[in-house]
Short mmCIF file of C-alpha atoms in Angstrom, two decimals:
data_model
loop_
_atom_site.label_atom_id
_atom_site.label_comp_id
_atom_site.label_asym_id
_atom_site.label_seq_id
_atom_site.Cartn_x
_atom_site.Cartn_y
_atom_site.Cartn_z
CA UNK Q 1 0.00 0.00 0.00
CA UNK Q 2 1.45 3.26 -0.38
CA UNK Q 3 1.90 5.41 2.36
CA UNK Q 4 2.82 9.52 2.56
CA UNK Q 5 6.78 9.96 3.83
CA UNK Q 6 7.89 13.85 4.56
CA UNK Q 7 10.44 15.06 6.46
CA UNK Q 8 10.54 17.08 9.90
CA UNK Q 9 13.26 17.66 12.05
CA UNK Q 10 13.05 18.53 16.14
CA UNK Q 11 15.99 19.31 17.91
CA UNK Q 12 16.87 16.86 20.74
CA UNK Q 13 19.60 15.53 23.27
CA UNK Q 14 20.76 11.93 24.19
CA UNK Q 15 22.28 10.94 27.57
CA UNK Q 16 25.40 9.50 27.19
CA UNK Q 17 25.83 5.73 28.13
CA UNK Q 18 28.97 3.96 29.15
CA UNK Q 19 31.63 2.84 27.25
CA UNK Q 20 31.82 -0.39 26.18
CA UNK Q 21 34.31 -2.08 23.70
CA UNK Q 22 34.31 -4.83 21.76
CA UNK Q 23 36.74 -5.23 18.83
CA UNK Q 24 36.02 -8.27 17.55
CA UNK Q 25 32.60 -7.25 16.45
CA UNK Q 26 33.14 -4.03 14.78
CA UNK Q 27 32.40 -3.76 11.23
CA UNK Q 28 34.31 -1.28 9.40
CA UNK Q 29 37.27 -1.99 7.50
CA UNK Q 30 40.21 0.52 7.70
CA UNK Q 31 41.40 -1.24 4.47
CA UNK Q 32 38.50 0.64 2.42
CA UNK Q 33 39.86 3.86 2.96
CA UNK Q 34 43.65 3.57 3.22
CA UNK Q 35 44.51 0.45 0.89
CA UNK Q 36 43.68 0.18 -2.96
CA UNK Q 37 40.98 -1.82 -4.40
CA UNK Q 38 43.14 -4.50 -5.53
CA UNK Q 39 44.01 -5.55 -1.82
CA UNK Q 40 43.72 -9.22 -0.64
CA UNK Q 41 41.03 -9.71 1.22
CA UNK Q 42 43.73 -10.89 3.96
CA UNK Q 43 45.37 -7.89 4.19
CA UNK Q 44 42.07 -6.14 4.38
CA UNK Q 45 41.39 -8.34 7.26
CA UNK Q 46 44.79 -7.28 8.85
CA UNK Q 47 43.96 -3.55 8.81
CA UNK Q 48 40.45 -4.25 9.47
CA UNK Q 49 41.34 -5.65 13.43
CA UNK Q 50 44.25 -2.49 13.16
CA UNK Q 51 41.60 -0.19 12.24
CA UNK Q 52 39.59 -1.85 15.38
CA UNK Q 53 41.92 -1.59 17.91
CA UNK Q 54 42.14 2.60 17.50
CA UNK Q 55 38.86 2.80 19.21
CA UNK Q 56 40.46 1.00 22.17
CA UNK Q 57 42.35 4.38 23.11
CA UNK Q 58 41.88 7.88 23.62
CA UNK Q 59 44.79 10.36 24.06
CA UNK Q 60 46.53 13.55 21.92
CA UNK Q 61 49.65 11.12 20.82
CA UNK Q 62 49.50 7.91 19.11
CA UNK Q 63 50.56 5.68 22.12
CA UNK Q 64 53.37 3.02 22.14
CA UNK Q 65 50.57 0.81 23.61
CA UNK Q 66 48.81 0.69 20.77
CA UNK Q 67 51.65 0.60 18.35
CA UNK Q 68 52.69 -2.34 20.13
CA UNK Q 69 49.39 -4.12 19.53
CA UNK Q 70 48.72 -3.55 16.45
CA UNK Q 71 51.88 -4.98 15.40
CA UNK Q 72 51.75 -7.71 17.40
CA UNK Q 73 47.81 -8.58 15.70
CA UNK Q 74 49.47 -7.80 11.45
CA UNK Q 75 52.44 -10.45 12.68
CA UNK Q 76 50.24 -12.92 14.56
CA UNK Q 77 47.94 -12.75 11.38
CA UNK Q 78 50.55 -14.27 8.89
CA UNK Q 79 49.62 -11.96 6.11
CA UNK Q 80 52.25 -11.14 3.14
CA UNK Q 81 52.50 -7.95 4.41
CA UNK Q 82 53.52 -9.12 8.56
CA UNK Q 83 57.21 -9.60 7.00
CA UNK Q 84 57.79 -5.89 6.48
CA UNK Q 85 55.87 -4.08 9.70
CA UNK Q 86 57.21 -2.51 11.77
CA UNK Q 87 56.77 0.23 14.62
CA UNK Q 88 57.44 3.02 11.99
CA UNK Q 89 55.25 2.11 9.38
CA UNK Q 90 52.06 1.01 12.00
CA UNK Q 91 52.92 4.39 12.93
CA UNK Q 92 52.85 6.27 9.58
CA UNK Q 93 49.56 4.11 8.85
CA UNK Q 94 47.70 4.89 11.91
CA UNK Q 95 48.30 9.09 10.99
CA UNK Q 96 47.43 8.65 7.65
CA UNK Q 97 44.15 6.79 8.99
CA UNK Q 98 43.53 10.54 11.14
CA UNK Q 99 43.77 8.67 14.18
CA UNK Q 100 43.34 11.67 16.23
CA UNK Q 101 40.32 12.75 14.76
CA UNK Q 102 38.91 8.99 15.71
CA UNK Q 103 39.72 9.28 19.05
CA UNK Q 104 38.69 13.12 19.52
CA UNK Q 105 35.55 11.53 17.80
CA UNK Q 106 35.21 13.38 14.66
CA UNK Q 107 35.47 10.67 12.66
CA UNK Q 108 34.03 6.93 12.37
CA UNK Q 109 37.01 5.02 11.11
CA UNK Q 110 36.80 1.16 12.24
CA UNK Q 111 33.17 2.11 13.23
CA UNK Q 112 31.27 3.48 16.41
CA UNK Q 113 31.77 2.13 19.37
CA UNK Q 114 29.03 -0.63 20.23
CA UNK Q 115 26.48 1.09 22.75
CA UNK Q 116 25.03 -0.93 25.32
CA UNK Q 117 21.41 -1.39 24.26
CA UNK Q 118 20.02 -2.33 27.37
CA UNK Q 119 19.92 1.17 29.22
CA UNK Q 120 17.19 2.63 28.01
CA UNK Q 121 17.87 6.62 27.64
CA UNK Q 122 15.72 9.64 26.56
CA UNK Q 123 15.92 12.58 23.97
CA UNK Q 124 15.81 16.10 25.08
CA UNK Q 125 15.38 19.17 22.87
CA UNK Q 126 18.46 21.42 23.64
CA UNK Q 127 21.89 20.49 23.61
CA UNK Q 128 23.20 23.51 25.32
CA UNK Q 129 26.99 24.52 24.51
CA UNK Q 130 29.27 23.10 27.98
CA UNK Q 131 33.29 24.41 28.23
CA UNK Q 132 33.72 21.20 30.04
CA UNK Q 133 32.94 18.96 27.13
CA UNK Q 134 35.03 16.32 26.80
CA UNK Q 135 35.21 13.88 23.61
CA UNK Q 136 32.73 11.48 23.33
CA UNK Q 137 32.61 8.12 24.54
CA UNK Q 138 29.93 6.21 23.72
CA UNK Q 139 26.82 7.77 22.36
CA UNK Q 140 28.09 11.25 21.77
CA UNK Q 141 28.45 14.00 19.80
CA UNK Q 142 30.22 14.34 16.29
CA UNK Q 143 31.81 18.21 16.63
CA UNK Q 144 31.24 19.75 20.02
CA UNK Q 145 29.14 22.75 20.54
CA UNK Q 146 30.16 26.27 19.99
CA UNK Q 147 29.62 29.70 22.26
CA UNK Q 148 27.33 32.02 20.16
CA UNK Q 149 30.22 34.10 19.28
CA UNK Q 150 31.72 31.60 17.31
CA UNK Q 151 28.88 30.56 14.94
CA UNK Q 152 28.56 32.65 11.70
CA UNK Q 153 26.19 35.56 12.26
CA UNK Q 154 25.79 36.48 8.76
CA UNK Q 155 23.16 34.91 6.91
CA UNK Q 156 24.46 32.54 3.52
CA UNK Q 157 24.12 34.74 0.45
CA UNK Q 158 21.47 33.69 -1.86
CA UNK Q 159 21.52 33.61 -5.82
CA UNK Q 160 20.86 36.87 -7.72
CA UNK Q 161 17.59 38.53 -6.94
CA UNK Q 162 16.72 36.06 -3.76
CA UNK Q 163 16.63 37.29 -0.61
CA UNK Q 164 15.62 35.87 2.65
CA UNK Q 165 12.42 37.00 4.76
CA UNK Q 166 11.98 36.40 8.30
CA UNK Q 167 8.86 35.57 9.75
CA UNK Q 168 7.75 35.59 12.94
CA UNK Q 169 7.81 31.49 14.28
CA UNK Q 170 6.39 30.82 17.79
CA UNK Q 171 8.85 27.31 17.51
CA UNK Q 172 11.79 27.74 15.65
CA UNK Q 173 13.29 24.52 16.13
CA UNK Q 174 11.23 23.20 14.56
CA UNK Q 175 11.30 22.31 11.25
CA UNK Q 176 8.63 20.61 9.42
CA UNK Q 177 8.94 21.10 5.73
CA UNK Q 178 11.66 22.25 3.37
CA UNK Q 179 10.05 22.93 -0.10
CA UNK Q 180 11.40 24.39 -3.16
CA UNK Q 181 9.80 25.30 -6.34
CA UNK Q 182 10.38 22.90 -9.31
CA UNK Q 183 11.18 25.77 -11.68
CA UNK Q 184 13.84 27.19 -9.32
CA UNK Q 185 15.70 23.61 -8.23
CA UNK Q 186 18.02 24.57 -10.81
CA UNK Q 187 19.44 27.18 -8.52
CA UNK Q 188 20.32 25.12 -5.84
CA UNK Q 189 18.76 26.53 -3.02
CA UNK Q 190 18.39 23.94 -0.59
CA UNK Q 191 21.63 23.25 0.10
CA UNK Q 192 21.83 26.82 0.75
CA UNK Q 193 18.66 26.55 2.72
CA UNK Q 194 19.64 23.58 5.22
CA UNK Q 195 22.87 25.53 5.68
CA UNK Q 196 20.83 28.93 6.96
CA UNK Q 197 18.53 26.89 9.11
CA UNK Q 198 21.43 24.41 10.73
CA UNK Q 199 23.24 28.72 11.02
CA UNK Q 200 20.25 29.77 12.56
CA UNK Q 201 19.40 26.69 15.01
CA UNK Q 202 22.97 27.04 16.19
CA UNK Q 203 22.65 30.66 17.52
CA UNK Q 204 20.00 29.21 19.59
CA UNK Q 205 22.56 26.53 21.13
CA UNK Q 206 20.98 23.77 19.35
CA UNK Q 207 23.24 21.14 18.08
CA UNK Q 208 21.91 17.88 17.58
CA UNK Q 209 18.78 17.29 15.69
CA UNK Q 210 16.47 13.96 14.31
CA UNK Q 211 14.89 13.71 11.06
CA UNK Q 212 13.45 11.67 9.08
CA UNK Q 213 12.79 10.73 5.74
CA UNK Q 214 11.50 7.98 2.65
CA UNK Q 215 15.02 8.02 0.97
CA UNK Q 216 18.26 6.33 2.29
CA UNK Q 217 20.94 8.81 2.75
CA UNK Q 218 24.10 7.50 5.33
CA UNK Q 219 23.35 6.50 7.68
CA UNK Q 220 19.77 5.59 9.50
CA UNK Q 221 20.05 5.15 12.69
CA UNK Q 222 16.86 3.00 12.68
CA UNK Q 223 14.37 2.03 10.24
CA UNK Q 224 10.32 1.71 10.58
CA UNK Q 225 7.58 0.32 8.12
CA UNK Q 226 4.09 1.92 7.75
CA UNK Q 227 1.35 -0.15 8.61
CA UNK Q 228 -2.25 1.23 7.26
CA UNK Q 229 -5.60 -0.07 8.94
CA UNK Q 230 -8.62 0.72 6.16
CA UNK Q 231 -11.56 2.27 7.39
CA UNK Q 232 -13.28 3.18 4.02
CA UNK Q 233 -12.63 0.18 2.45
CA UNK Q 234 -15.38 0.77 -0.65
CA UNK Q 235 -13.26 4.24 -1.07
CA UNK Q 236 -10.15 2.66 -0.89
CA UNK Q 237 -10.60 0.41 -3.66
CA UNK Q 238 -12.19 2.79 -5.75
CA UNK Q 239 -9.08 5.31 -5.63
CA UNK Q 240 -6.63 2.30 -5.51
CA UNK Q 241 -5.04 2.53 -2.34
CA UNK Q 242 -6.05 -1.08 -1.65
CA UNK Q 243 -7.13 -4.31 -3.49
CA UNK Q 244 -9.54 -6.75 -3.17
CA UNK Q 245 -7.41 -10.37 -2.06
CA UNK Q 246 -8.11 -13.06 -4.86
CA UNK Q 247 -9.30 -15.15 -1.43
CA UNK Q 248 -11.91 -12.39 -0.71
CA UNK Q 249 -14.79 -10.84 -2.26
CA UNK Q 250 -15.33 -6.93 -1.29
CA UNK Q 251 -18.52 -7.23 0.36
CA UNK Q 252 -16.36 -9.46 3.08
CA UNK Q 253 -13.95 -7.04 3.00
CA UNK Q 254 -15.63 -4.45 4.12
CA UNK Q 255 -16.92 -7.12 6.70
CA UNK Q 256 -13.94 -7.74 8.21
CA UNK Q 257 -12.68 -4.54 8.69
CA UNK Q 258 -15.90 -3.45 9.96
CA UNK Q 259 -15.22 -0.77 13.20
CA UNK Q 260 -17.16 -1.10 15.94
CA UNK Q 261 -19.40 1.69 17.01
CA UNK Q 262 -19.00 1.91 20.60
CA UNK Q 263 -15.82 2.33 22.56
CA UNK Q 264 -14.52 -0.74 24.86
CA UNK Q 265 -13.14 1.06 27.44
CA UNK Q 266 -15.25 3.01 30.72
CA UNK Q 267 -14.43 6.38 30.96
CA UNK Q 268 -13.24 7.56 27.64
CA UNK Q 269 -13.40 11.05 26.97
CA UNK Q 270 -11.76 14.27 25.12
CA UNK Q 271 -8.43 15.66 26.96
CA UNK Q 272 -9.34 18.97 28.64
CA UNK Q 273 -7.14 21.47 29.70
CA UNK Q 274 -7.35 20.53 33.33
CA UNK Q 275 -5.98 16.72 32.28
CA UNK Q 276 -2.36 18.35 30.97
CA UNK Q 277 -0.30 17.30 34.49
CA UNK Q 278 -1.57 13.89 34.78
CA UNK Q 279 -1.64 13.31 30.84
CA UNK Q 280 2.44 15.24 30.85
CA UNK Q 281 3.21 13.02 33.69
CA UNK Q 282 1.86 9.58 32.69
CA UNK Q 283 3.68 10.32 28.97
CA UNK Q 284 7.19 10.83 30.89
CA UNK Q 285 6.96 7.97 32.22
CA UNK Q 286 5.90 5.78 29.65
CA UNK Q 287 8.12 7.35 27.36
CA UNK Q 288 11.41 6.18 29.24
CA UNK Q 289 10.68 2.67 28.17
CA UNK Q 290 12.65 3.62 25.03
CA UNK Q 291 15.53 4.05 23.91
CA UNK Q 292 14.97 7.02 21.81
CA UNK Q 293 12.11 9.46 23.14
CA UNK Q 294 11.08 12.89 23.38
CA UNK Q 295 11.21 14.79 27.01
CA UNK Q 296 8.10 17.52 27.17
CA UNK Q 297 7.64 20.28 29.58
CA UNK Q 298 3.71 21.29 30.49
CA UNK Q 299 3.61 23.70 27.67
CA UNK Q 300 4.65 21.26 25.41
CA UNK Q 301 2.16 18.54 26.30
CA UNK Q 302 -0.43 21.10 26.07
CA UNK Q 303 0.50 22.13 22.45
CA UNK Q 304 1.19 18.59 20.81
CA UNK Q 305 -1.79 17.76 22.22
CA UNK Q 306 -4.45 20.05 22.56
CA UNK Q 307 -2.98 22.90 20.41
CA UNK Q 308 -4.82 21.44 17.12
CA UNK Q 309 -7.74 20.71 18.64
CA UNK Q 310 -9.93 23.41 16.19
CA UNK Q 311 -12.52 25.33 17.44
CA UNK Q 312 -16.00 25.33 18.04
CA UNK Q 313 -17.51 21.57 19.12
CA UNK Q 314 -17.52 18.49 17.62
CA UNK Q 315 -19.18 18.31 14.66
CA UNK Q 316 -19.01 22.12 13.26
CA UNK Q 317 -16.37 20.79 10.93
CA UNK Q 318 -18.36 17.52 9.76
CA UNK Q 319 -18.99 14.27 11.40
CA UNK Q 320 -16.56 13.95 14.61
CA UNK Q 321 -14.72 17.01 14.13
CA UNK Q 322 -14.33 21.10 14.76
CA UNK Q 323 -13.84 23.43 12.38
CA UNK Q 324 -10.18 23.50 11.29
CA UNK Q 325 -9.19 20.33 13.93
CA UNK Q 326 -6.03 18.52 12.94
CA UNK Q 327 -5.24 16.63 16.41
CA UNK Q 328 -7.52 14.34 18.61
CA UNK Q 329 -6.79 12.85 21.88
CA UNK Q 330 -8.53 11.47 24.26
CA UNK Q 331 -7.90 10.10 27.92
CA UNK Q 332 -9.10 7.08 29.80
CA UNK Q 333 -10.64 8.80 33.56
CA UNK Q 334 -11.06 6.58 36.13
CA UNK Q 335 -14.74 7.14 37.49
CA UNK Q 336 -13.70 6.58 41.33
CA UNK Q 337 -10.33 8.00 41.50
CA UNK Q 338 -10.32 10.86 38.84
CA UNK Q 339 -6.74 9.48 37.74
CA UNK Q 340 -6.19 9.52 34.34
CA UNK Q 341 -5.04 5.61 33.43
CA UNK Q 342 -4.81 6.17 29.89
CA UNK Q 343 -4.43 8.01 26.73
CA UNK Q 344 -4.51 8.18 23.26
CA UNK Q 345 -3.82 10.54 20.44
CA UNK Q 346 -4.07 10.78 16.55
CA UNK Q 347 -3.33 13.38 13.62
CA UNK Q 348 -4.96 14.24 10.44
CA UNK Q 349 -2.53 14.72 7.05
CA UNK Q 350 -5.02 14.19 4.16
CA UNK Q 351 -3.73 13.73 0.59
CA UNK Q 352 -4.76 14.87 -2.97
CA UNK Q 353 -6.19 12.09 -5.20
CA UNK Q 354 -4.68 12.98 -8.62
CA UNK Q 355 -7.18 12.83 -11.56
CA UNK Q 356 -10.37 11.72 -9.39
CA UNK Q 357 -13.23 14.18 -9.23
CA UNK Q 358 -15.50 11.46 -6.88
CA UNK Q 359 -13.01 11.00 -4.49
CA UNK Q 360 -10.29 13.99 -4.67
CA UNK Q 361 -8.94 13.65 -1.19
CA UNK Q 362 -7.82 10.70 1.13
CA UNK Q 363 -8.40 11.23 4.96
CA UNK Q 364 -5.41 9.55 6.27
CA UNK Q 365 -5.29 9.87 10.40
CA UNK Q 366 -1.75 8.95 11.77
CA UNK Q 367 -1.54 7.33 15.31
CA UNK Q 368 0.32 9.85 17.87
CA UNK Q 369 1.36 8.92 20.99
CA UNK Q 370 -0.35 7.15 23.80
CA UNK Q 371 0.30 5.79 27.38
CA UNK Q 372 -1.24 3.65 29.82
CA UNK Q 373 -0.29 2.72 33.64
CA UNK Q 374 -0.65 -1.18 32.88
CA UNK Q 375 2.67 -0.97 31.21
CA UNK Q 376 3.75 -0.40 34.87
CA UNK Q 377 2.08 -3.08 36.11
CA UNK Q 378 4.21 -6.20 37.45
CA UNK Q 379 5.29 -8.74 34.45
CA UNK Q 380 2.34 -6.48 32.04
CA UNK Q 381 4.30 -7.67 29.19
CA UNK Q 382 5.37 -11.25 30.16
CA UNK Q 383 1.84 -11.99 30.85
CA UNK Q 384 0.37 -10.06 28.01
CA UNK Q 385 -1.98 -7.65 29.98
CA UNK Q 386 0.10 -4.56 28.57
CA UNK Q 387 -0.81 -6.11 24.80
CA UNK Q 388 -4.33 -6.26 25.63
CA UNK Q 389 -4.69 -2.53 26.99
CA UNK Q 390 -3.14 -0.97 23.70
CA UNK Q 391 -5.03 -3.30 21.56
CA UNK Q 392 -8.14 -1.98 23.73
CA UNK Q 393 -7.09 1.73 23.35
CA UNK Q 394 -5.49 2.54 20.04
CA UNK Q 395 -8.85 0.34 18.97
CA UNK Q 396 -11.36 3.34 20.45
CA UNK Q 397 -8.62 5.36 18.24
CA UNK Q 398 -10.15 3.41 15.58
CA UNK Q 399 -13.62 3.93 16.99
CA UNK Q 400 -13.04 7.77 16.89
CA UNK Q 401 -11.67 7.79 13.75
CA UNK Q 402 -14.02 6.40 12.08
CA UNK Q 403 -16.64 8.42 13.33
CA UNK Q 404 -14.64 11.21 11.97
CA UNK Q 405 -15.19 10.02 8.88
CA UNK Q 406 -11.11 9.15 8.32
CA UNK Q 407 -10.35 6.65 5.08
CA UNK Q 408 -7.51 5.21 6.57
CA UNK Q 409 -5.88 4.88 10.28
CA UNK Q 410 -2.14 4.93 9.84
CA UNK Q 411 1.18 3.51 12.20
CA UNK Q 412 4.91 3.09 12.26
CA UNK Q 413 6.39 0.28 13.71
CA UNK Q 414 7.89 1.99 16.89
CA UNK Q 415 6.60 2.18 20.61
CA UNK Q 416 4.32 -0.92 21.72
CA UNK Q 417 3.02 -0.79 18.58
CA UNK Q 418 4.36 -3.78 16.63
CA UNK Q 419 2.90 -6.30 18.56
CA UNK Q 420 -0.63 -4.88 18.43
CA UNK Q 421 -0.70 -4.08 15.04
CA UNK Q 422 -1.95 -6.82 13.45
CA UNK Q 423 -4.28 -7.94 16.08
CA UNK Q 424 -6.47 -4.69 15.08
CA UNK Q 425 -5.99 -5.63 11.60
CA UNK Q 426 -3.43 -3.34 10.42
CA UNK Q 427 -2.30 -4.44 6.79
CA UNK Q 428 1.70 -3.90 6.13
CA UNK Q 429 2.57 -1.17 4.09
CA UNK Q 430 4.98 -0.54 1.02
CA UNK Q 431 6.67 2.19 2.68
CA UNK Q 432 9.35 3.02 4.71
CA UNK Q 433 10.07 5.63 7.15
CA UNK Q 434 14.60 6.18 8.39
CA UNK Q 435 15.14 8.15 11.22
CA UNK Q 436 18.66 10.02 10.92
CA UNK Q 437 20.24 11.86 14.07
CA UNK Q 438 22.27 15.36 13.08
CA UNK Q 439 25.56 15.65 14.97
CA UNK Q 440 24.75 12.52 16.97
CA UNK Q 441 25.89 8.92 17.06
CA UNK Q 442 25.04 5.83 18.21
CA UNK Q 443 24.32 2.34 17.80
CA UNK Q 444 21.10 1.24 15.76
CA UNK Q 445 17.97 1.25 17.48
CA UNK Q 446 15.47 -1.09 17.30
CA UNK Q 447 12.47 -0.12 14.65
CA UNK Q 448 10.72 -2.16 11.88
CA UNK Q 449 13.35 -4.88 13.36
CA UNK Q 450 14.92 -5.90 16.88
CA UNK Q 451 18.37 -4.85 17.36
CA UNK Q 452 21.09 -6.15 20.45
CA UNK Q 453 17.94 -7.84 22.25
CA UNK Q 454 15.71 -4.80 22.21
CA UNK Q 455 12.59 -5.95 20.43
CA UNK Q 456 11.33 -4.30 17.23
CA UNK Q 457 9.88 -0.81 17.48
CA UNK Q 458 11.05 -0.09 21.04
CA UNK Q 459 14.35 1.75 20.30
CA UNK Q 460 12.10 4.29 18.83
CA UNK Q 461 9.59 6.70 21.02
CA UNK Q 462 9.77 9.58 18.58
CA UNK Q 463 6.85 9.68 16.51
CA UNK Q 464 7.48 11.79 13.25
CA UNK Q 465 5.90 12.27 9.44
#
């Protein structure tokens, strides 16, 4: 099925996690970048475990230690080469290889060091410049952060008769779309664009960022597939988003992926402004069961979740919806306690239908974020009770959806959501989603598949176009 891939970009900040090494499972081969192609794949394999061991070290001089090592690996290998090493030459090979910039970690020679994937840690969304900051060890930065002073404070000049206007943005950090004309991609102004907007982020002490995007550019840091749930199935088929199974006839089609009409769970209601602390705090807390996750202040729970909300009441802007509404969420109230125990939330991003004049726009709804307290319940996922609540909440998503008249109910395969996806009849999509971290590295995270025992979809808690 096809699916609808932007790109946005939010500034954020990872927590650093201990060093751990573990040479004989790096990947990179040194050989690639300082030997010709014509190499034997022995001797690639010799400067392959060199090229391994300079992550071992840190330090402003190439030390003996090292040296030593190294030499001791190229002679203990046997290669053609072991006959004519020695300490000068390991030497001369480990500064041509820009050692230094490897272990001031600038550089990715012999690979990143592997991250240990079972300390869960959270994004922020500042990464404030820190005189104290020291390389990298682990997850880190790429090039440190600079005082204000020493970013460039002039804007990048733009071709002949462009000039830049500034507008007045309540969130500058944000950056959702970068779009230029097809007559003027000639001129090459989005290279010149992403350079003003990574200048102009910078003055505001951001450096680090995540984006995302349909294309593979070097080097994801995880990977996601869209899944699609159809809610409009007769629409669907008309506009050819989906197809009738040779093992199925449309009438049970639409059967099957009937939506029920009532919601399963007591207590379900729209998020009110007087919900935003127990909604803020129950997100927090879920959230730091991955690895990769937003961290929201009041103000920001309030405006990813109630700031699109349109205005007026439900139905001014059709079936289930205000006028101009882009965002629904809704929380789970407990009837005795007046704790909020659950929540769920949803976007709209419709699409044009080229060349259809019945059907000229699909009403796509993309699942948000959610939380529930069973996930803190003892052994809720070895026992499956955590399963069951999502599967019984992002299902009144459905239910809400559907009343508002959506086409199609939309999700990545990150959060909790993998498991549940299926169960609530979620078809697998065509399309891909690669989340990319600016000035940031680490070891993959677990997203469309598991990765170093996390299971699939939980590396990832940011949820992004």
């Amino acid at each position: 099925m096809p699916s609808s891939q932007t790109q946005e970009e939010h500034a954020v900040d990872v927590d650093d996690q201990p060093l751990i090494l573990d040479l004989e499972e790096e990947q990179s081969s040194a050989s690639d970048i300082a030997s010709p192609s014509t190499s034997s794949g022995k001797k690639k394999k010799k400067k392959s475990k060199a090229a391994k061991a300079l992550n071992a070290l840190r330090g402003g001089e190439i030390p003996q230690q090292l040296i030593d090592r190294v030499l001791d690996e190229v002679k203990a290998e046997g290669s053609t080469a072991s006959t004519q090493a020695n300490q000068e030459n390991v030497r001369e090979a480990l500064e041509r290889l820009k050692i230094m910039d490897v272990v001031k970690g600038k550089a990715g020679i012999g690979g990143t060091n592997k991250k240990d994937i079972g300390s869960p840690h959270s994004s922020g969304e500042r990464s404030r410049h820190n005189s104290g900051e020291g390389p990298p060890i682990d997850d880190g930065y790429i090039e440190p952060s600079k005082p204000q002073e020493e970013v460039r404070q002039d804007a990048y000049p733009l071709p002949d008769n462009f000039e830049w206007s500034i507008l007045d943005l309540s969130d500058p950090q944000q950056i959702n779309y970068l779009c230029v004309h097809k007559k003027l991609r000639s001129k090459r102004l989005a290279p010149v664009m992403i350079k003003e907007v990574t200048r102009q982020v910078h003055l505001k002490g951001v450096f680090q960022a995540i984006y995302t995007a349909g294309v593979v550019v070097p080097t994801p840091v995880s990977v996601c597939r869209y899944y699609h749930r159809l809610l409009n199935v007769q629409k669907l088929i008309d506009i050819k988003f989906a197809y009738v199974p040779r093992s199925m006839t449309l009438a049970r089609m639409i059967r099957v992926n009937k939506v029920p009409s009532t919601f399963s769970l007591p207590g379900l209601r729209e998020m009110v402004e007087g919900d935003v602390p127990q909604v803020a705090d129950l997100f927090m807390r879920y959230m730091q069961r991955f690895d990769l996750a937003p961290l929201y202040s009041l103000d920001e729970v309030r405006h990813q979740f109630m700031s699109g909300m349109g205005t007026g009441i439900l139905g001014d802007g059709g079936p289930g919806r205000r006028v101009g509404q882009v965002t629904w969420t809704y929380v789970v109230e407990d009837p005795e306690t007046h704790r909020i125990t659950d929540f769920f939330s949803f976007y709209s991003l419709p699409s044009t239908v080229i060349n259809n004049a019945k059907f000229p726009v699909l009403e796509a709804a993309y699942l948000f974020y959610y939380a529930t307290e069973t996930a803190f319940a003892a052994d809720a996922e070895e026992n499956d009770s955590l399963k069951k609540r999502l599967e019984a909440v992002v299902g009144d998503a459905l239910v809400v959806a559907n009343k508002a008249n959506f086409d199609v109910f939309n999700a990545l395969t990150l959060m909790d959501n993998v498991p549940i996806l299926p169960e609530l009849k979620f078809g697998i999509g065509d399309g891909v989603l690669n989340f990319y971290l600016y000035n940031w590295r680490t070891a993959p995270l677990a997203g469309m598949n598991s990765e170093g025992g996390v299971p699939a979809g939980k590396g990832i808690g940011v949820v992004m176009l």
